[in-house]
Amino acid sequence: DTEVTQTPKHLVMGMTNKKSLKCEQHMGHRAMYWYKQKAKKPPELMFVYSYEKLSINESVPSRFSPECPNSSLLNLHLHALQPEDSALYLCASSQKPGSGNTIYFGEGSWLTVV
Amino acid sequence: GENVEQHPSTLSVQEGDSAVIKCTYSDSASNYFPWYKQELGKRPQLIIDIRSNVGEKKDQRIAVTLNKTAKHFSLHITETQPEDSAVYFCAASKHGDSSASKIIFGSGTRLSIRP
């Protein structure tokens, strides 16, 4: 089962709201990722967690705060977002964090900031 | 850092014909090249990948070739079918300084299959 589950599928939030995106995988993968994808663009890497530790932060604004409570879960906490942050947020995982490991994507959370 | 260029941005082919999408990468240390297919409103899904120690890989109607010297890799789809219509992304990655690696995506090719 190559399943990465994301909730919610759709989220509308105001610029003063605090919300969270959640991601779960039960494949025993030890690397988890957050990507942001705007319409007609490729996914852009935001964060990489390697063995539950943050190993890559692609200079993401602090209004996005990732959290990895355990090896199966990954959260993205959102606070004081801007309308330009509206996008599809994709969670992904791979068996190990190194190059050559297949990355499996979740269905994504469609975020609209109003 | 790594840069991946992908061409063409859109491609329309007659059903049954072949489609070819080409990518170039800048970092000679890149060693893994996956291809993802993304249908409208859905997640990117891996369709084929190739590692730097291999020049060609085939899986039914899909094949990928890699030229390390020229830093080119290409996706070939033969006998195209309507369900092949989607956006295709090439990507490249290498082992990073940390324990994790980054996959850098090309800009995507929107493939349309004409009936």
JSON list of C-alpha atoms in Angstrom, two decimals:
[
{"chain": "A", "resi": 1, "resn": "ASP", "atom": "CA", "xyz": [0.00, 0.00, 0.00]},
{"chain": "A", "resi": 2, "resn": "THR", "atom": "CA", "xyz": [1.64, 3.20, -1.18]},
{"chain": "A", "resi": 3, "resn": "GLU", "atom": "CA", "xyz": [-0.77, 5.55, 0.52]},
{"chain": "A", "resi": 4, "resn": "VAL", "atom": "CA", "xyz": [-0.11, 9.00, 1.91]},
{"chain": "A", "resi": 5, "resn": "THR", "atom": "CA", "xyz": [-3.26, 10.46, 3.43]},
{"chain": "A", "resi": 6, "resn": "GLN", "atom": "CA", "xyz": [-3.83, 14.19, 3.80]},
{"chain": "A", "resi": 7, "resn": "THR", "atom": "CA", "xyz": [-6.54, 16.11, 5.61]},
{"chain": "A", "resi": 8, "resn": "PRO", "atom": "CA", "xyz": [-8.40, 18.31, 5.01]},
{"chain": "A", "resi": 9, "resn": "LYS", "atom": "CA", "xyz": [-8.81, 18.06, 1.24]},
{"chain": "A", "resi": 10, "resn": "HIS", "atom": "CA", "xyz": [-10.02, 21.66, 1.07]},
{"chain": "A", "resi": 11, "resn": "LEU", "atom": "CA", "xyz": [-9.45, 24.53, 3.49]},
{"chain": "A", "resi": 12, "resn": "VAL", "atom": "CA", "xyz": [-10.54, 28.15, 3.35]},
{"chain": "A", "resi": 13, "resn": "MET", "atom": "CA", "xyz": [-9.01, 30.41, 5.98]},
{"chain": "A", "resi": 14, "resn": "GLY", "atom": "CA", "xyz": [-8.81, 34.08, 6.77]},
{"chain": "A", "resi": 15, "resn": "MET", "atom": "CA", "xyz": [-5.55, 35.92, 7.09]},
{"chain": "A", "resi": 16, "resn": "THR", "atom": "CA", "xyz": [-5.83, 36.01, 10.90]},
{"chain": "A", "resi": 17, "resn": "ASN", "atom": "CA", "xyz": [-6.77, 32.34, 11.31]},
{"chain": "A", "resi": 18, "resn": "LYS", "atom": "CA", "xyz": [-4.63, 29.51, 12.64]},
{"chain": "A", "resi": 19, "resn": "LYS", "atom": "CA", "xyz": [-5.13, 26.15, 10.97]},
{"chain": "A", "resi": 20, "resn": "SER", "atom": "CA", "xyz": [-3.19, 22.94, 10.40]},
{"chain": "A", "resi": 21, "resn": "LEU", "atom": "CA", "xyz": [-2.74, 20.51, 7.55]},
{"chain": "A", "resi": 22, "resn": "LYS", "atom": "CA", "xyz": [-2.23, 16.87, 8.49]},
{"chain": "A", "resi": 23, "resn": "CYS", "atom": "CA", "xyz": [-0.46, 14.02, 6.74]},
{"chain": "A", "resi": 24, "resn": "GLU", "atom": "CA", "xyz": [-0.17, 10.35, 7.62]},
{"chain": "A", "resi": 25, "resn": "GLN", "atom": "CA", "xyz": [1.63, 7.35, 6.14]},
{"chain": "A", "resi": 26, "resn": "HIS", "atom": "CA", "xyz": [1.87, 3.77, 7.41]},
{"chain": "A", "resi": 27, "resn": "MET", "atom": "CA", "xyz": [4.49, 2.49, 4.99]},
{"chain": "A", "resi": 28, "resn": "GLY", "atom": "CA", "xyz": [7.33, 2.76, 7.50]},
{"chain": "A", "resi": 29, "resn": "HIS", "atom": "CA", "xyz": [8.88, 5.57, 5.50]},
{"chain": "A", "resi": 30, "resn": "ARG", "atom": "CA", "xyz": [11.49, 7.61, 7.37]},
{"chain": "A", "resi": 31, "resn": "ALA", "atom": "CA", "xyz": [11.46, 10.73, 5.20]},
{"chain": "A", "resi": 32, "resn": "MET", "atom": "CA", "xyz": [8.48, 13.05, 4.86]},
{"chain": "A", "resi": 33, "resn": "TYR", "atom": "CA", "xyz": [8.09, 16.18, 2.80]},
{"chain": "A", "resi": 34, "resn": "TRP", "atom": "CA", "xyz": [5.90, 19.23, 2.31]},
{"chain": "A", "resi": 35, "resn": "TYR", "atom": "CA", "xyz": [5.58, 20.68, -1.18]},
{"chain": "A", "resi": 36, "resn": "LYS", "atom": "CA", "xyz": [3.61, 23.69, -2.41]},
{"chain": "A", "resi": 37, "resn": "GLN", "atom": "CA", "xyz": [2.14, 23.66, -5.91]},
{"chain": "A", "resi": 38, "resn": "LYS", "atom": "CA", "xyz": [0.61, 26.65, -7.65]},
{"chain": "A", "resi": 39, "resn": "ALA", "atom": "CA", "xyz": [-1.58, 26.25, -10.74]},
{"chain": "A", "resi": 40, "resn": "LYS", "atom": "CA", "xyz": [0.32, 25.17, -13.86]},
{"chain": "A", "resi": 41, "resn": "LYS", "atom": "CA", "xyz": [3.60, 24.99, -11.93]},
{"chain": "A", "resi": 42, "resn": "PRO", "atom": "CA", "xyz": [5.73, 22.13, -10.63]},
{"chain": "A", "resi": 43, "resn": "PRO", "atom": "CA", "xyz": [5.75, 21.20, -6.94]},
{"chain": "A", "resi": 44, "resn": "GLU", "atom": "CA", "xyz": [8.15, 23.33, -4.91]},
{"chain": "A", "resi": 45, "resn": "LEU", "atom": "CA", "xyz": [9.90, 21.79, -1.92]},
{"chain": "A", "resi": 46, "resn": "MET", "atom": "CA", "xyz": [9.21, 23.46, 1.43]},
{"chain": "A", "resi": 47, "resn": "PHE", "atom": "CA", "xyz": [10.47, 21.08, 4.14]},
{"chain": "A", "resi": 48, "resn": "VAL", "atom": "CA", "xyz": [12.09, 17.68, 4.52]},
{"chain": "A", "resi": 49, "resn": "TYR", "atom": "CA", "xyz": [11.96, 15.59, 7.68]},
{"chain": "A", "resi": 50, "resn": "SER", "atom": "CA", "xyz": [14.54, 12.85, 7.92]},
{"chain": "A", "resi": 51, "resn": "TYR", "atom": "CA", "xyz": [14.05, 10.32, 10.74]},
{"chain": "A", "resi": 52, "resn": "GLU", "atom": "CA", "xyz": [11.62, 12.75, 12.40]},
{"chain": "A", "resi": 53, "resn": "LYS", "atom": "CA", "xyz": [14.12, 15.60, 12.36]},
{"chain": "A", "resi": 54, "resn": "LEU", "atom": "CA", "xyz": [13.85, 18.69, 10.18]},
{"chain": "A", "resi": 55, "resn": "SER", "atom": "CA", "xyz": [16.73, 18.41, 7.72]},
{"chain": "A", "resi": 56, "resn": "ILE", "atom": "CA", "xyz": [15.77, 20.84, 4.94]},
{"chain": "A", "resi": 57, "resn": "ASN", "atom": "CA", "xyz": [13.90, 24.14, 5.17]},
{"chain": "A", "resi": 58, "resn": "GLU", "atom": "CA", "xyz": [13.83, 25.89, 1.81]},
{"chain": "A", "resi": 59, "resn": "SER", "atom": "CA", "xyz": [13.75, 29.37, 3.36]},
{"chain": "A", "resi": 60, "resn": "VAL", "atom": "CA", "xyz": [10.03, 29.09, 3.98]},
{"chain": "A", "resi": 61, "resn": "PRO", "atom": "CA", "xyz": [8.38, 32.06, 5.79]},
{"chain": "A", "resi": 62, "resn": "SER", "atom": "CA", "xyz": [7.78, 31.47, 9.50]},
{"chain": "A", "resi": 63, "resn": "ARG", "atom": "CA", "xyz": [4.01, 31.69, 9.00]},
{"chain": "A", "resi": 64, "resn": "PHE", "atom": "CA", "xyz": [4.41, 28.04, 7.90]},
{"chain": "A", "resi": 65, "resn": "SER", "atom": "CA", "xyz": [5.51, 25.83, 10.78]},
{"chain": "A", "resi": 66, "resn": "PRO", "atom": "CA", "xyz": [6.10, 22.11, 10.24]},
{"chain": "A", "resi": 67, "resn": "GLU", "atom": "CA", "xyz": [5.90, 19.45, 12.92]},
{"chain": "A", "resi": 68, "resn": "CYS", "atom": "CA", "xyz": [6.67, 15.75, 12.90]},
{"chain": "A", "resi": 69, "resn": "PRO", "atom": "CA", "xyz": [5.11, 14.20, 16.04]},
{"chain": "A", "resi": 70, "resn": "ASN", "atom": "CA", "xyz": [6.21, 10.67, 15.09]},
{"chain": "A", "resi": 71, "resn": "SER", "atom": "CA", "xyz": [7.45, 8.65, 12.13]},
{"chain": "A", "resi": 72, "resn": "SER", "atom": "CA", "xyz": [3.94, 8.33, 10.65]},
{"chain": "A", "resi": 73, "resn": "LEU", "atom": "CA", "xyz": [2.63, 11.86, 11.03]},
{"chain": "A", "resi": 74, "resn": "LEU", "atom": "CA", "xyz": [3.51, 15.23, 9.58]},
{"chain": "A", "resi": 75, "resn": "ASN", "atom": "CA", "xyz": [1.71, 18.49, 10.24]},
{"chain": "A", "resi": 76, "resn": "LEU", "atom": "CA", "xyz": [1.93, 21.93, 8.71]},
{"chain": "A", "resi": 77, "resn": "HIS", "atom": "CA", "xyz": [0.72, 24.70, 11.00]},
{"chain": "A", "resi": 78, "resn": "LEU", "atom": "CA", "xyz": [-0.52, 27.82, 9.27]},
{"chain": "A", "resi": 79, "resn": "HIS", "atom": "CA", "xyz": [-0.79, 31.28, 10.82]},
{"chain": "A", "resi": 80, "resn": "ALA", "atom": "CA", "xyz": [-1.24, 34.79, 9.41]},
{"chain": "A", "resi": 81, "resn": "LEU", "atom": "CA", "xyz": [-1.13, 33.59, 5.81]},
{"chain": "A", "resi": 82, "resn": "GLN", "atom": "CA", "xyz": [-1.42, 35.83, 2.80]},
{"chain": "A", "resi": 83, "resn": "PRO", "atom": "CA", "xyz": [-3.72, 35.38, -0.23]},
{"chain": "A", "resi": 84, "resn": "GLU", "atom": "CA", "xyz": [-0.66, 34.49, -2.35]},
{"chain": "A", "resi": 85, "resn": "ASP", "atom": "CA", "xyz": [-0.19, 31.42, -0.12]},
{"chain": "A", "resi": 86, "resn": "SER", "atom": "CA", "xyz": [-3.29, 29.91, -1.71]},
{"chain": "A", "resi": 87, "resn": "ALA", "atom": "CA", "xyz": [-2.12, 26.72, -3.40]},
{"chain": "A", "resi": 88, "resn": "LEU", "atom": "CA", "xyz": [-2.19, 22.94, -3.35]},
{"chain": "A", "resi": 89, "resn": "TYR", "atom": "CA", "xyz": [-0.09, 21.65, -0.45]},
{"chain": "A", "resi": 90, "resn": "LEU", "atom": "CA", "xyz": [1.29, 18.20, -1.08]},
{"chain": "A", "resi": 91, "resn": "CYS", "atom": "CA", "xyz": [2.67, 15.91, 1.56]},
{"chain": "A", "resi": 92, "resn": "ALA", "atom": "CA", "xyz": [4.99, 13.12, 0.44]},
{"chain": "A", "resi": 93, "resn": "SER", "atom": "CA", "xyz": [7.11, 10.36, 1.88]},
{"chain": "A", "resi": 94, "resn": "SER", "atom": "CA", "xyz": [9.95, 8.07, 0.86]},
{"chain": "A", "resi": 95, "resn": "GLN", "atom": "CA", "xyz": [11.41, 4.97, 2.44]},
{"chain": "A", "resi": 96, "resn": "LYS", "atom": "CA", "xyz": [14.68, 6.75, 3.20]},
{"chain": "A", "resi": 97, "resn": "PRO", "atom": "CA", "xyz": [15.75, 10.37, 2.77]},
{"chain": "A", "resi": 98, "resn": "GLY", "atom": "CA", "xyz": [18.61, 9.89, 0.33]},
{"chain": "A", "resi": 99, "resn": "SER", "atom": "CA", "xyz": [18.62, 10.33, -3.43]},
{"chain": "A", "resi": 100, "resn": "GLY", "atom": "CA", "xyz": [17.15, 7.46, -5.39]},
{"chain": "A", "resi": 101, "resn": "ASN", "atom": "CA", "xyz": [14.27, 6.77, -3.04]},
{"chain": "A", "resi": 102, "resn": "THR", "atom": "CA", "xyz": [10.87, 7.02, -4.70]},
{"chain": "A", "resi": 103, "resn": "ILE", "atom": "CA", "xyz": [8.76, 9.86, -3.38]},
{"chain": "A", "resi": 104, "resn": "TYR", "atom": "CA", "xyz": [5.05, 9.09, -2.97]},
{"chain": "A", "resi": 105, "resn": "PHE", "atom": "CA", "xyz": [2.66, 12.03, -2.88]},
{"chain": "A", "resi": 106, "resn": "GLY", "atom": "CA", "xyz": [-0.61, 12.43, -1.04]},
{"chain": "A", "resi": 107, "resn": "GLU", "atom": "CA", "xyz": [-3.69, 13.81, -2.80]},
{"chain": "A", "resi": 108, "resn": "GLY", "atom": "CA", "xyz": [-2.98, 17.24, -1.40]},
{"chain": "A", "resi": 109, "resn": "SER", "atom": "CA", "xyz": [-4.82, 19.90, 0.55]},
{"chain": "A", "resi": 110, "resn": "TRP", "atom": "CA", "xyz": [-6.28, 22.74, -1.49]},
{"chain": "A", "resi": 111, "resn": "LEU", "atom": "CA", "xyz": [-5.77, 25.91, 0.54]},
{"chain": "A", "resi": 112, "resn": "THR", "atom": "CA", "xyz": [-7.53, 29.21, -0.14]},
{"chain": "A", "resi": 113, "resn": "VAL", "atom": "CA", "xyz": [-6.59, 32.27, 1.93]},
{"chain": "A", "resi": 114, "resn": "VAL", "atom": "CA", "xyz": [-9.18, 35.04, 1.91]},
{"chain": "B", "resi": 1, "resn": "GLY", "atom": "CA", "xyz": [22.01, 24.70, -7.21]},
{"chain": "B", "resi": 2, "resn": "GLU", "atom": "CA", "xyz": [20.42, 22.22, -9.57]},
{"chain": "B", "resi": 3, "resn": "ASN", "atom": "CA", "xyz": [18.32, 23.53, -12.45]},
{"chain": "B", "resi": 4, "resn": "VAL", "atom": "CA", "xyz": [16.11, 21.30, -14.60]},
{"chain": "B", "resi": 5, "resn": "GLU", "atom": "CA", "xyz": [14.78, 22.55, -17.93]},
{"chain": "B", "resi": 6, "resn": "GLN", "atom": "CA", "xyz": [11.93, 20.75, -19.68]},
{"chain": "B", "resi": 7, "resn": "HIS", "atom": "CA", "xyz": [10.63, 20.99, -23.24]},
{"chain": "B", "resi": 8, "resn": "PRO", "atom": "CA", "xyz": [8.16, 21.33, -24.76]},
{"chain": "B", "resi": 9, "resn": "SER", "atom": "CA", "xyz": [5.72, 23.02, -22.39]},
{"chain": "B", "resi": 10, "resn": "THR", "atom": "CA", "xyz": [2.76, 21.68, -24.39]},
{"chain": "B", "resi": 11, "resn": "LEU", "atom": "CA", "xyz": [2.56, 18.72, -26.75]},
{"chain": "B", "resi": 12, "resn": "SER", "atom": "CA", "xyz": [-0.36, 17.45, -28.81]},
{"chain": "B", "resi": 13, "resn": "VAL", "atom": "CA", "xyz": [-0.12, 14.11, -30.60]},
{"chain": "B", "resi": 14, "resn": "GLN", "atom": "CA", "xyz": [-2.51, 11.90, -32.53]},
{"chain": "B", "resi": 15, "resn": "GLU", "atom": "CA", "xyz": [-3.69, 8.84, -30.65]},
{"chain": "B", "resi": 16, "resn": "GLY", "atom": "CA", "xyz": [-1.41, 5.95, -31.48]},
{"chain": "B", "resi": 17, "resn": "ASP", "atom": "CA", "xyz": [1.58, 8.16, -32.27]},
{"chain": "B", "resi": 18, "resn": "SER", "atom": "CA", "xyz": [4.63, 8.58, -30.05]},
{"chain": "B", "resi": 19, "resn": "ALA", "atom": "CA", "xyz": [5.39, 11.45, -27.69]},
{"chain": "B", "resi": 20, "resn": "VAL", "atom": "CA", "xyz": [8.83, 12.59, -26.56]},
{"chain": "B", "resi": 21, "resn": "ILE", "atom": "CA", "xyz": [9.58, 14.99, -23.71]},
{"chain": "B", "resi": 22, "resn": "LYS", "atom": "CA", "xyz": [13.12, 16.22, -23.10]},
{"chain": "B", "resi": 23, "resn": "CYS", "atom": "CA", "xyz": [14.90, 17.54, -20.03]},
{"chain": "B", "resi": 24, "resn": "THR", "atom": "CA", "xyz": [18.34, 18.87, -19.24]},
{"chain": "B", "resi": 25, "resn": "TYR", "atom": "CA", "xyz": [19.94, 19.26, -15.84]},
{"chain": "B", "resi": 26, "resn": "SER", "atom": "CA", "xyz": [22.80, 21.42, -14.66]},
{"chain": "B", "resi": 27, "resn": "ASP", "atom": "CA", "xyz": [24.41, 19.57, -11.75]},
{"chain": "B", "resi": 28, "resn": "SER", "atom": "CA", "xyz": [26.64, 16.72, -12.91]},
{"chain": "B", "resi": 29, "resn": "ALA", "atom": "CA", "xyz": [26.38, 15.18, -9.42]},
{"chain": "B", "resi": 30, "resn": "SER", "atom": "CA", "xyz": [22.66, 14.42, -9.94]},
{"chain": "B", "resi": 31, "resn": "ASN", "atom": "CA", "xyz": [22.19, 10.67, -9.91]},
{"chain": "B", "resi": 32, "resn": "TYR", "atom": "CA", "xyz": [18.45, 9.98, -9.90]},
{"chain": "B", "resi": 33, "resn": "PHE", "atom": "CA", "xyz": [15.88, 11.05, -12.50]},
{"chain": "B", "resi": 34, "resn": "PRO", "atom": "CA", "xyz": [12.20, 10.29, -11.88]},
{"chain": "B", "resi": 35, "resn": "TRP", "atom": "CA", "xyz": [9.27, 11.16, -14.11]},
{"chain": "B", "resi": 36, "resn": "TYR", "atom": "CA", "xyz": [5.89, 12.03, -12.64]},
{"chain": "B", "resi": 37, "resn": "LYS", "atom": "CA", "xyz": [2.46, 12.17, -14.29]},
{"chain": "B", "resi": 38, "resn": "GLN", "atom": "CA", "xyz": [-0.15, 14.51, -12.85]},
{"chain": "B", "resi": 39, "resn": "GLU", "atom": "CA", "xyz": [-3.73, 14.33, -14.06]},
{"chain": "B", "resi": 40, "resn": "LEU", "atom": "CA", "xyz": [-5.97, 17.34, -13.55]},
{"chain": "B", "resi": 41, "resn": "GLY", "atom": "CA", "xyz": [-6.79, 17.83, -9.87]},
{"chain": "B", "resi": 42, "resn": "LYS", "atom": "CA", "xyz": [-4.79, 14.78, -8.78]},
{"chain": "B", "resi": 43, "resn": "ARG", "atom": "CA", "xyz": [-1.47, 14.01, -7.14]},
{"chain": "B", "resi": 44, "resn": "PRO", "atom": "CA", "xyz": [1.79, 13.59, -9.06]},
{"chain": "B", "resi": 45, "resn": "GLN", "atom": "CA", "xyz": [2.46, 9.87, -9.55]},
{"chain": "B", "resi": 46, "resn": "LEU", "atom": "CA", "xyz": [5.77, 8.25, -10.43]},
{"chain": "B", "resi": 47, "resn": "ILE", "atom": "CA", "xyz": [5.63, 6.53, -13.81]},
{"chain": "B", "resi": 48, "resn": "ILE", "atom": "CA", "xyz": [9.27, 5.63, -14.37]},
{"chain": "B", "resi": 49, "resn": "ASP", "atom": "CA", "xyz": [12.69, 6.51, -13.03]},
{"chain": "B", "resi": 50, "resn": "ILE", "atom": "CA", "xyz": [16.31, 6.01, -14.01]},
{"chain": "B", "resi": 51, "resn": "ARG", "atom": "CA", "xyz": [19.56, 6.06, -12.08]},
{"chain": "B", "resi": 52, "resn": "SER", "atom": "CA", "xyz": [22.83, 7.47, -13.34]},
{"chain": "B", "resi": 53, "resn": "ASN", "atom": "CA", "xyz": [24.44, 4.06, -13.78]},
{"chain": "B", "resi": 54, "resn": "VAL", "atom": "CA", "xyz": [21.87, 3.12, -16.45]},
{"chain": "B", "resi": 55, "resn": "GLY", "atom": "CA", "xyz": [21.43, 4.55, -19.95]},
{"chain": "B", "resi": 56, "resn": "GLU", "atom": "CA", "xyz": [17.93, 3.37, -20.74]},
{"chain": "B", "resi": 57, "resn": "LYS", "atom": "CA", "xyz": [14.94, 1.84, -18.99]},
{"chain": "B", "resi": 58, "resn": "LYS", "atom": "CA", "xyz": [11.66, 0.61, -20.43]},
{"chain": "B", "resi": 59, "resn": "ASP", "atom": "CA", "xyz": [8.30, -0.28, -18.91]},
{"chain": "B", "resi": 60, "resn": "GLN", "atom": "CA", "xyz": [5.70, -1.36, -21.48]},
{"chain": "B", "resi": 61, "resn": "ARG", "atom": "CA", "xyz": [4.88, 1.75, -23.57]},
{"chain": "B", "resi": 62, "resn": "ILE", "atom": "CA", "xyz": [7.10, 4.07, -21.55]},
{"chain": "B", "resi": 63, "resn": "ALA", "atom": "CA", "xyz": [10.87, 4.41, -21.83]},
{"chain": "B", "resi": 64, "resn": "VAL", "atom": "CA", "xyz": [13.42, 6.83, -20.43]},
{"chain": "B", "resi": 65, "resn": "THR", "atom": "CA", "xyz": [16.91, 7.49, -21.75]},
{"chain": "B", "resi": 66, "resn": "LEU", "atom": "CA", "xyz": [19.79, 9.23, -20.00]},
{"chain": "B", "resi": 67, "resn": "ASN", "atom": "CA", "xyz": [22.87, 10.85, -21.51]},
{"chain": "B", "resi": 68, "resn": "LYS", "atom": "CA", "xyz": [25.13, 11.76, -18.58]},
{"chain": "B", "resi": 69, "resn": "THR", "atom": "CA", "xyz": [27.74, 13.41, -20.77]},
{"chain": "B", "resi": 70, "resn": "ALA", "atom": "CA", "xyz": [25.26, 15.82, -22.27]},
{"chain": "B", "resi": 71, "resn": "LYS", "atom": "CA", "xyz": [23.18, 15.98, -19.07]},
{"chain": "B", "resi": 72, "resn": "HIS", "atom": "CA", "xyz": [20.03, 15.13, -21.01]},
{"chain": "B", "resi": 73, "resn": "PHE", "atom": "CA", "xyz": [17.23, 12.70, -20.24]},
{"chain": "B", "resi": 74, "resn": "SER", "atom": "CA", "xyz": [14.06, 12.01, -22.17]},
{"chain": "B", "resi": 75, "resn": "LEU", "atom": "CA", "xyz": [10.68, 10.32, -21.76]},
{"chain": "B", "resi": 76, "resn": "HIS", "atom": "CA", "xyz": [9.28, 8.34, -24.68]},
{"chain": "B", "resi": 77, "resn": "ILE", "atom": "CA", "xyz": [5.65, 7.21, -24.79]},
{"chain": "B", "resi": 78, "resn": "THR", "atom": "CA", "xyz": [4.69, 4.93, -27.67]},
{"chain": "B", "resi": 79, "resn": "GLU", "atom": "CA", "xyz": [1.22, 4.03, -28.97]},
{"chain": "B", "resi": 80, "resn": "THR", "atom": "CA", "xyz": [-0.31, 6.92, -27.06]},
{"chain": "B", "resi": 81, "resn": "GLN", "atom": "CA", "xyz": [-3.81, 6.54, -25.62]},
{"chain": "B", "resi": 82, "resn": "PRO", "atom": "CA", "xyz": [-6.36, 9.12, -24.38]},
{"chain": "B", "resi": 83, "resn": "GLU", "atom": "CA", "xyz": [-5.51, 8.25, -20.77]},
{"chain": "B", "resi": 84, "resn": "ASP", "atom": "CA", "xyz": [-1.95, 9.45, -21.37]},
{"chain": "B", "resi": 85, "resn": "SER", "atom": "CA", "xyz": [-3.27, 13.04, -21.43]},
{"chain": "B", "resi": 86, "resn": "ALA", "atom": "CA", "xyz": [-1.80, 14.76, -18.36]},
{"chain": "B", "resi": 87, "resn": "VAL", "atom": "CA", "xyz": [1.02, 17.02, -17.21]},
{"chain": "B", "resi": 88, "resn": "TYR", "atom": "CA", "xyz": [4.38, 15.26, -17.07]},
{"chain": "B", "resi": 89, "resn": "PHE", "atom": "CA", "xyz": [7.22, 16.45, -14.83]},
{"chain": "B", "resi": 90, "resn": "CYS", "atom": "CA", "xyz": [10.82, 15.38, -15.09]},
{"chain": "B", "resi": 91, "resn": "ALA", "atom": "CA", "xyz": [13.01, 15.73, -12.01]},
{"chain": "B", "resi": 92, "resn": "ALA", "atom": "CA", "xyz": [16.57, 15.30, -10.82]},
{"chain": "B", "resi": 93, "resn": "SER", "atom": "CA", "xyz": [18.12, 14.71, -7.44]},
{"chain": "B", "resi": 94, "resn": "LYS", "atom": "CA", "xyz": [21.47, 14.02, -5.83]},
{"chain": "B", "resi": 95, "resn": "HIS", "atom": "CA", "xyz": [22.71, 13.13, -2.37]},
{"chain": "B", "resi": 96, "resn": "GLY", "atom": "CA", "xyz": [22.63, 16.29, -0.26]},
{"chain": "B", "resi": 97, "resn": "ASP", "atom": "CA", "xyz": [24.93, 17.61, 2.42]},
{"chain": "B", "resi": 98, "resn": "SER", "atom": "CA", "xyz": [22.43, 16.58, 5.08]},
{"chain": "B", "resi": 99, "resn": "SER", "atom": "CA", "xyz": [20.99, 13.11, 5.26]},
{"chain": "B", "resi": 100, "resn": "ALA", "atom": "CA", "xyz": [18.19, 14.20, 2.94]},
{"chain": "B", "resi": 101, "resn": "SER", "atom": "CA", "xyz": [18.16, 14.90, -0.76]},
{"chain": "B", "resi": 102, "resn": "LYS", "atom": "CA", "xyz": [16.08, 17.33, -2.77]},
{"chain": "B", "resi": 103, "resn": "ILE", "atom": "CA", "xyz": [14.17, 16.54, -5.92]},
{"chain": "B", "resi": 104, "resn": "ILE", "atom": "CA", "xyz": [14.12, 19.46, -8.35]},
{"chain": "B", "resi": 105, "resn": "PHE", "atom": "CA", "xyz": [11.28, 19.39, -10.86]},
{"chain": "B", "resi": 106, "resn": "GLY", "atom": "CA", "xyz": [11.19, 20.61, -14.42]},
{"chain": "B", "resi": 107, "resn": "SER", "atom": "CA", "xyz": [8.49, 23.08, -15.41]},
{"chain": "B", "resi": 108, "resn": "GLY", "atom": "CA", "xyz": [6.16, 20.41, -16.81]},
{"chain": "B", "resi": 109, "resn": "THR", "atom": "CA", "xyz": [4.77, 19.34, -20.19]},
{"chain": "B", "resi": 110, "resn": "ARG", "atom": "CA", "xyz": [1.04, 19.32, -20.85]},
{"chain": "B", "resi": 111, "resn": "LEU", "atom": "CA", "xyz": [0.44, 16.33, -23.13]},
{"chain": "B", "resi": 112, "resn": "SER", "atom": "CA", "xyz": [-2.83, 16.11, -25.04]},
{"chain": "B", "resi": 113, "resn": "ILE", "atom": "CA", "xyz": [-3.79, 13.05, -27.08]},
{"chain": "B", "resi": 114, "resn": "ARG", "atom": "CA", "xyz": [-6.04, 13.81, -30.06]},
{"chain": "B", "resi": 115, "resn": "PRO", "atom": "CA", "xyz": [-8.60, 11.08, -30.87]}
]
